[in-house]
Steps between C-alpha positions, in 0.01 A plus 500: 500500500129512419325488165416871502867590527574284196216663305630845598850407379352385169302823458799717584719303257253556218482872580881521506528350152221715358641825636881459502559626147231766476548843662263445793742367769476128561653542846245767589217275384605189688589691817161674502312184410698302756411759764127460437526120472688484828797336326824553690815337366820445695715810458287603200704249298204352313430832328858517369584138430195420286638751250724217381195361320464826312870490409457155349195625310722753320768238438249260347347760268830668404717189495568520126604863516713444810673206333574715193650767725716239670644347185556838330658662807862431395456631144219758500574845649129582527439187709789590731374856535148380581616254767730765646208744504281257695776435754570872539128569550487224765787638713322792676218276627749234607698744714204688648303179554778351712553820699129556573383138518399506867322836474310388190382171652436616857354846438385557142352151454301544821331830407180436296403869495831582331431237234155647428654846472773394256248305292286813465789735428656256255171474314479878465860517375437224243190682370703819466784327314261306276348825379825686437585564131829314531717445195708184549864494396559136592270224374729197528635377834816384325580864419456648848814697600671381819438839660126458440510150650664635816236772536223242460674296768482792743130539416452134594623579853179694563327162508670421831188671636215246461221629282730697269549204261833386363372480144308826543807691619725364225243547223402851610864603531586352162210678328598836646856443375402437140396137450180370346243304702570156356877508541468653849281207608736252337806648673309473827446128428870437453602714797259301717711184459815603692301726733254237619759224496722715722212584735408131521856387578568773758167462680537123512849539645385750763211278613655156454498427875136591570317329214315177579372218280153659513651825372675309221171334400314830486781660299492205260124541447537873441796440269309263270195727492708809419684315222181386325322836523820688415541315169163628377586860589847496339360356177235769457625813672714657226221488243250633755726793592565582134124526437364643825790671680520505878176680588309177584769409755496853641125487561534156657766633741271787599209262554707262715647788700154640579362152576798435727440818698131410531592151620744637758239745626216247535691179570827622648 
């Protein structure tokens, strides 16, 4: 394993942490960037497993709130409803992710032009939603009905296609179903925990026999980088979204999609 490969793993880990919780598709970014860097991980496991760093970033920032949920779970109906809502929202992605795992990793992850297309289309959709005169009915994630949580969970399944964005799909779906921007982003944070933890565990299990020590080292580097960069994003994203909406992320998606197509045309 040469020094350039280590540097590439570090760069991709930083990009993962910076983009995991914003609606721009972290997977799309690191797959495209990895394509142009010539980075090829065993079974595309690196791109999935480094998400554990982003999971820990949420846990570190939201530890106090998670602890409060845990200790109030037996006595507080709203805490139980919220936890149930997160688990219900997680179920569709868990089922579909297992059923389509091979197709996602072997076909969708290997199609850069598809990623550029979904980045562009997702940016256009986000711009459209950001400009709609929506009137939110739900402004607190603790008050989301279980039926709404399930619908958001089905929206998350769109992110099985790289470039769509897990957070983008859940936030956009939530906004169209009556939530405000801040609570939609916050629900996406919480939903990310079981979703990414499940993806990490299942992908590690599926590839346990093909990973080498070099793979483990690269994943470790990417994990640490994604954790550090992810902490900064989680701390500031809710306030940013409340003030600026999602238009900046939409324009970034469009820019990256166009740049990706240009790179594929000129560089292959």
